[in-house]
XYZ file of C-alpha atoms in Angstrom:
253
model
C -129.413 31.350 53.534
C -128.244 30.280 57.094
C -125.133 28.254 57.548
C -127.246 25.384 58.859
C -129.462 25.421 56.007
C -126.510 25.513 53.581
C -124.963 22.497 55.391
C -128.188 20.528 55.244
C -128.437 21.097 51.471
C -124.908 20.134 50.953
C -125.292 16.912 53.038
C -128.448 16.003 50.953
C -126.874 16.689 47.544
C -124.020 14.551 48.473
C -126.190 11.732 49.918
C -128.205 11.775 46.744
C -125.272 11.726 44.299
C -121.999 11.057 46.190
C -120.073 10.513 42.987
C -120.911 14.021 41.652
C -121.563 16.227 44.560
C -118.975 17.831 46.837
C -118.645 15.898 50.023
C -119.303 17.747 53.347
C -116.456 18.728 55.460
C -116.185 15.716 57.735
C -113.972 12.837 58.278
C -114.079 10.478 55.292
C -114.599 7.486 57.484
C -117.666 8.826 59.146
C -119.016 10.046 55.972
C -118.733 6.629 54.504
C -120.480 4.997 57.475
C -123.303 7.618 57.451
C -123.832 7.203 53.761
C -123.873 3.508 53.922
C -126.499 3.542 56.708
C -128.812 6.072 54.949
C -128.686 4.322 51.589
C -128.879 0.843 52.971
C -131.928 1.746 55.017
C -133.845 3.068 52.143
C -132.754 0.196 49.850
C -133.789 -2.343 52.501
C -137.108 -0.611 53.146
C -138.046 -0.589 49.404
C -136.758 -4.151 48.925
C -139.035 -5.509 51.732
C -142.062 -3.492 50.455
C -141.641 -4.584 46.673
C -140.227 -8.034 46.780
C -141.820 -9.267 43.561
C -140.721 -6.055 41.618
C -137.151 -6.635 42.911
C -137.297 -10.299 41.766
C -138.224 -9.516 38.144
C -135.329 -7.090 37.708
C -131.638 -7.910 37.543
C -129.545 -6.892 40.464
C -127.873 -4.260 38.367
C -131.244 -2.807 37.291
C -132.754 -2.926 40.790
C -129.759 -0.977 42.189
C -130.082 1.579 39.342
C -133.682 2.094 40.173
C -133.121 2.649 43.769
C -130.158 4.870 43.148
C -132.153 7.084 40.713
C -134.931 7.160 43.286
C -132.537 8.475 46.034
C -130.939 10.875 43.617
C -133.946 12.360 41.723
C -137.216 11.972 43.596
C -138.609 15.041 45.458
C -140.552 13.461 48.341
C -143.748 15.169 49.607
C -143.710 13.414 53.039
C -140.885 13.431 55.600
C -142.147 10.224 57.102
C -140.030 7.043 56.679
C -143.153 4.959 56.566
C -144.228 6.833 53.307
C -141.131 5.819 51.411
C -142.970 3.091 49.677
C -145.750 5.497 48.477
C -143.091 7.831 47.266
C -141.360 5.011 45.426
C -144.630 4.220 43.652
C -144.934 7.891 42.637
C -141.429 7.861 41.392
C -141.941 4.814 39.241
C -145.048 6.207 37.702
C -142.832 8.840 35.873
C -139.715 6.856 35.505
C -138.588 6.094 31.977
C -135.867 3.524 31.206
C -135.537 1.106 28.129
C -134.702 -1.791 30.566
C -137.741 -1.280 32.824
C -140.609 -3.702 31.840
C -143.867 -1.844 31.241
C -145.850 -3.632 33.954
C -143.501 -2.364 36.727
C -145.571 0.624 37.788
C -148.761 -1.451 38.123
C -146.953 -4.143 39.945
C -145.532 -1.618 42.394
C -149.072 -0.191 42.997
C -150.389 -3.725 43.685
C -147.559 -4.472 46.124
C -148.133 -1.289 47.885
C -151.813 -1.971 48.180
C -151.028 -5.324 49.967
C -148.700 -3.426 52.415
C -151.183 -0.700 53.113
C -153.850 -3.300 53.816
C -151.693 -5.209 56.229
C -150.801 -2.077 58.188
C -154.241 -0.549 58.145
C -154.674 1.062 61.497
C -158.381 -0.276 62.506
C -159.639 -3.671 63.152
C -160.926 -5.468 60.026
C -163.360 -7.967 61.451
C -166.908 -8.596 60.265
C -169.405 -8.635 63.123
C -171.516 -11.785 63.327
C -175.147 -11.269 62.647
C -178.323 -13.555 62.776
C -180.487 -11.113 60.777
C -181.464 -11.599 57.145
C -179.077 -9.833 54.776
C -182.152 -7.848 53.311
C -182.623 -6.293 56.753
C -179.196 -4.966 57.159
C -177.179 -2.161 55.797
C -173.738 -2.848 54.435
C -170.231 -1.190 54.251
C -166.907 -2.096 52.778
C -164.121 -3.694 54.755
C -162.283 -0.389 55.700
C -158.895 -1.719 54.598
C -160.071 -2.672 51.108
C -158.748 -0.795 48.172
C -159.298 -1.709 44.513
C -157.611 -0.817 41.198
C -157.908 -1.605 37.610
C -154.876 -3.226 35.986
C -153.797 -3.890 32.419
C -151.398 -6.726 33.572
C -152.022 -9.704 35.789
C -149.974 -8.295 38.647
C -151.412 -10.863 41.117
C -149.682 -13.674 39.252
C -146.409 -12.012 38.159
C -143.245 -13.586 39.472
C -139.603 -14.051 38.279
C -140.733 -17.066 36.249
C -144.065 -15.674 35.279
C -143.579 -12.371 33.438
C -146.249 -11.280 31.029
C -145.248 -10.501 27.405
C -148.106 -7.937 26.750
C -150.962 -6.244 28.429
C -154.306 -8.067 29.006
C -157.021 -7.812 26.240
C -159.305 -6.428 28.864
C -158.297 -4.776 32.203
C -158.946 -6.614 35.460
C -160.192 -5.131 38.723
C -158.415 -6.472 41.828
C -159.386 -5.741 45.496
C -156.937 -6.163 48.277
C -157.959 -6.108 51.932
C -156.993 -7.404 55.419
C -158.989 -9.821 57.555
C -158.440 -10.171 61.268
C -159.408 -13.508 62.870
C -159.228 -14.883 66.325
C -159.671 -13.507 69.788
C -159.956 -9.707 70.087
C -156.719 -9.398 71.940
C -154.856 -12.205 70.193
C -155.877 -12.169 66.535
C -154.009 -12.912 63.310
C -154.166 -10.798 60.252
C -154.167 -11.941 56.613
C -154.109 -10.004 53.412
C -156.390 -11.171 50.739
C -157.199 -10.360 47.161
C -160.183 -10.895 44.973
C -160.555 -10.313 41.224
C -163.898 -8.326 40.854
C -166.230 -8.529 37.898
C -167.566 -5.127 36.683
C -170.777 -5.271 38.583
C -169.082 -6.215 41.877
C -166.495 -3.462 41.285
C -169.405 -1.014 40.953
C -170.993 -2.361 44.054
C -167.740 -1.998 46.032
C -167.050 1.443 44.645
C -170.571 2.691 45.469
C -170.543 1.405 49.036
C -167.173 3.083 49.594
C -168.551 6.454 48.643
C -172.032 5.785 50.209
C -171.613 3.366 53.265
C -174.386 1.896 55.314
C -176.739 1.145 52.381
C -179.464 -1.590 52.271
C -179.783 -4.028 49.323
C -182.752 -2.155 48.012
C -180.783 1.262 48.127
C -177.814 -0.328 46.444
C -179.920 -1.861 43.762
C -181.597 1.398 43.040
C -178.311 3.186 42.703
C -176.683 0.488 40.587
C -179.608 0.518 38.172
C -178.705 4.086 37.259
C -175.239 2.897 36.275
C -176.249 -0.369 34.633
C -179.291 0.427 32.536
C -179.077 -2.997 30.772
C -180.430 -4.525 34.048
C -183.625 -3.622 35.653
C -183.757 -2.976 39.460
C -185.333 -6.322 40.395
C -182.503 -8.159 38.530
C -179.909 -6.229 40.408
C -181.609 -6.668 43.676
C -181.763 -10.461 43.145
C -178.084 -10.427 42.228
C -177.190 -8.738 45.397
C -179.145 -11.216 47.462
C -177.057 -13.944 45.725
C -173.692 -12.136 45.901
C -173.567 -10.246 49.235
C -173.572 -13.332 51.481
C -170.462 -14.546 49.653
C -168.704 -11.148 50.010
C -169.682 -11.198 53.613
C -168.185 -14.614 54.161
C -164.968 -13.365 52.410
C -164.991 -10.351 54.834
C -165.001 -7.916 52.052
C -168.311 -6.424 53.061
C -169.405 -5.907 56.708
C -172.744 -5.352 58.164
C -173.176 -1.732 59.335
C -173.631 -1.146 63.113
C -177.279 -0.457 63.709
């Protein structure tokens, strides 16, 4: 092992666990400044990305969670912007008697909101004067959905669930851009999906640019309790609302 690599590993070990690892050979004052900068940056980045999660934990437990993340997590990405994703992965396997069981799902939901807000492409539904039956449809590209056992969209410091929901809920999170092309505002929205709408969104994410007739045909294979004409009429009634909510966009034709 090269001296440079050995020094890197020593610094990393000390930054992860400064109370148990040997400190690098450097002036203590400078070590303290460097340690404070690194750990405060990570703590601040996570706190900004998961404000609700932080609010439902005591200050002591939040600090313990962040300290354990720094000490124990083996990141797969070197990018600072991916710290939030790495934190969600860490919580998925984190076990502590004081950690509420909903925390992993809450972290997933908060990360969905942040990812939607920072989505790299424009999320604007193009206006159309054509009938919805004549169009093909796609999902807002920033949209992600997830099934949750807890009402993560309503959790707060004063609204903590005592137990899982009797039936999982499906939540979609997405961004909407409004205003002039070069001076627009972005808002993150969420919507609770019923099972049929969830299947619609999931199908269009996998098979974009489909007409209502094509969607009804595909959904009929997954929902044999409905005939294709029922599903088609349901789409005629539902798709305009999803378009108005900017969840579904007409495909460019």
